[in-house]
Short mmCIF file of C-alpha atoms in Angstrom, two decimals:
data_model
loop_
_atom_site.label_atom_id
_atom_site.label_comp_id
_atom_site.label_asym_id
_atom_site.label_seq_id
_atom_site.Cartn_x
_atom_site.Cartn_y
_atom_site.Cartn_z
CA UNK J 1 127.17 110.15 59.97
CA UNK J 2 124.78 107.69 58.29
CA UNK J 3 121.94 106.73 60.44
CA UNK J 4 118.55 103.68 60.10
CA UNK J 5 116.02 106.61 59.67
CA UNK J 6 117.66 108.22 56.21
CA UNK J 7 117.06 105.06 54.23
CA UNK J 8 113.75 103.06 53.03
CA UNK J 9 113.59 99.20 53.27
CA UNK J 10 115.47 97.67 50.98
CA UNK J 11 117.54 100.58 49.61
CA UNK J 12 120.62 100.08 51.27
CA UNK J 13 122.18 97.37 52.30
CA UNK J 14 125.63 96.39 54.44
CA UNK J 15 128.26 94.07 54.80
CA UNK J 16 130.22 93.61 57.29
CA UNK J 17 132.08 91.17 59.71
CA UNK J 18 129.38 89.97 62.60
CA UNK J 19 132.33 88.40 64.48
CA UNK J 20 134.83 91.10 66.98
CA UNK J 21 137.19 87.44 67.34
CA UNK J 22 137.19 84.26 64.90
CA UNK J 23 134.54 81.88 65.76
CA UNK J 24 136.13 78.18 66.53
CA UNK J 25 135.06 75.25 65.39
CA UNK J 26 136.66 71.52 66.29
CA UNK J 27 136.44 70.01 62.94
CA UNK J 28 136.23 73.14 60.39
CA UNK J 29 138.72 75.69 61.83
CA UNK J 30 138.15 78.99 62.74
CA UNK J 31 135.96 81.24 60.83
CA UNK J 32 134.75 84.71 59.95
CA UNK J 33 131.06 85.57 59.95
CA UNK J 34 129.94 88.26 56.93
CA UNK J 35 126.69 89.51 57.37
CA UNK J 36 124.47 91.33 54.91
CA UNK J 37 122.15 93.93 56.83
CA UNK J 38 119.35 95.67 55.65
CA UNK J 39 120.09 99.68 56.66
CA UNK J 40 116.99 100.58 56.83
CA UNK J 41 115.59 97.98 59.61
CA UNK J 42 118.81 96.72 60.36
CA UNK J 43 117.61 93.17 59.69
CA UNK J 44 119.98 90.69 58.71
CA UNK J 45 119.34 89.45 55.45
CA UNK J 46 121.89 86.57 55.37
CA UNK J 47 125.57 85.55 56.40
CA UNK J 48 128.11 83.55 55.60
CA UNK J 49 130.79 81.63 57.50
CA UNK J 50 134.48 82.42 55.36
CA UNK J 51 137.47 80.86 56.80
CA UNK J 52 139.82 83.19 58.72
CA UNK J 53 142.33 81.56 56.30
CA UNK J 54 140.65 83.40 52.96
CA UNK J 55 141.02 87.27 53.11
CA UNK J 56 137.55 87.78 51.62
CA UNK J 57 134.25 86.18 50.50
CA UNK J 58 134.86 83.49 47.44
CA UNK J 59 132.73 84.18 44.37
CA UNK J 60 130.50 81.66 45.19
CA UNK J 61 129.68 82.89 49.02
CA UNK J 62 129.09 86.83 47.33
CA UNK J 63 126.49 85.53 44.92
CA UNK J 64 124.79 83.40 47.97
CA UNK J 65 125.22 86.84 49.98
CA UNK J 66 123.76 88.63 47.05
CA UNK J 67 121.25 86.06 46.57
CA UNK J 68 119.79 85.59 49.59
CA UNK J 69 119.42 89.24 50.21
CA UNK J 70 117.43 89.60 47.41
CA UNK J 71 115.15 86.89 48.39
CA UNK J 72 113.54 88.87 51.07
CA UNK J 73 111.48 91.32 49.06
CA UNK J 74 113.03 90.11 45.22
CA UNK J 75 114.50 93.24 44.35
CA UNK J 76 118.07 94.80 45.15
CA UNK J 77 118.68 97.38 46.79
CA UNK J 78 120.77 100.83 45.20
CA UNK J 79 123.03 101.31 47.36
CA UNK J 80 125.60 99.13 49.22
CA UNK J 81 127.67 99.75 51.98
CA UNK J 82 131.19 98.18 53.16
CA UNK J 83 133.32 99.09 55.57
CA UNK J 84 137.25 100.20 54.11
CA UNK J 85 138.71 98.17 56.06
CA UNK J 86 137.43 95.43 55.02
CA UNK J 87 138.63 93.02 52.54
CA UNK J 88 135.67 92.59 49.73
CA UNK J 89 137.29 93.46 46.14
CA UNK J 90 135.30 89.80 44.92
CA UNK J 91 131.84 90.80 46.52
CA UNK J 92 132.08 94.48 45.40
CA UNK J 93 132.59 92.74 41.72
CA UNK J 94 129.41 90.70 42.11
CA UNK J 95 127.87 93.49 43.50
CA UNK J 96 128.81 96.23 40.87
CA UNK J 97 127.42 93.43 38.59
CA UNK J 98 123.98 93.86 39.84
CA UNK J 99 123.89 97.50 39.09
CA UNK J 100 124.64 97.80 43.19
CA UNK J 101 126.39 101.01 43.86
CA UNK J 102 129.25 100.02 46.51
CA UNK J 103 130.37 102.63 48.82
CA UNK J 104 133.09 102.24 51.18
CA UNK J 105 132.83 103.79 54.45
CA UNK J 106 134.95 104.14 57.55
CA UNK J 107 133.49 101.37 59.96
CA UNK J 108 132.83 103.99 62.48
CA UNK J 109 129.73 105.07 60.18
CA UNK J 110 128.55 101.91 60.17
CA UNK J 111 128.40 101.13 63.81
CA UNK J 112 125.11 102.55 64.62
CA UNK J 113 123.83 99.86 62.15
CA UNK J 114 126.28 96.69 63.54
CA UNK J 115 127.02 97.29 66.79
CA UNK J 116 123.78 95.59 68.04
CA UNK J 117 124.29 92.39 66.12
CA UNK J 118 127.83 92.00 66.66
CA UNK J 119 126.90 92.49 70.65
CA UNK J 120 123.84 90.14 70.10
CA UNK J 121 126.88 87.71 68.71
CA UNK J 122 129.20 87.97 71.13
CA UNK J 123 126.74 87.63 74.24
CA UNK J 124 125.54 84.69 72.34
CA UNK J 125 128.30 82.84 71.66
CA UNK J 126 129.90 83.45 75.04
CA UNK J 127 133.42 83.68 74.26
CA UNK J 128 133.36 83.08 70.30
CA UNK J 129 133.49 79.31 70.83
CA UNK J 130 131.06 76.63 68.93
CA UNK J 131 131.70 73.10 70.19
#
């Protein structure tokens, strides 16, 4: 089981869907939230909104993902993490491309990492509702 305390900042990082139930919006439709997590801290280094309607991150939203992660401390980290059930061929591309080692895991690893946020989320947004 993978655990915070075996990594250094910046070393590992996840993805993974913030959101238990699609977040709905009046005008936009419902959405997915894919976060990027730092393992180490368990910060969140960025997310972004994907439309329950695409299976996966576009191109453009895993270089922003990418991107914005690397912003933090301007390196990238070795190692990242993605649960197999998740759909993420496109970012695993962008990531591979980086010279990011991708490594699928069964989400149960993962939850000591997510579970916080995605309860921070859901207390949050009360329902999964944005007005």
């Amino acid at each position: 089981m993978l655990h915070p305390s075996e990594f250094q900042v910046n070393e590992a990082w996840i993805v993974f869907r913030l959101n238990e139930a699609p977040i709905s919006t009046e005008t936009d439709g419902d959405f997915n939230v894919i976060a990027l997590m730092d393992a180490a801290s368990c910060f969140i280094l960025g997310a972004e909104f994907v439309p329950v309607t695409s299976a996966e991150p576009s191109a453009m939203e895993a270089k922003r993902l990418i991107k914005c992660g690397k912003s933090h401390k301007q390196q990238l980290p070795k190692t990242l993490y993605i649960p197999e059930n998740q759909a993420a061929d496109i970012l695993c591309t962008e990531a591979e491309r980086n010279g990011i080692v991708v490594v699928r895991v069964p989400e149960e690893q993962l939850l000591v990492f997510i579970g916080e946020a995605r309860e921070g989320l859901k207390d949050h947004m009360g329902g999964g509702s944005v007005q």
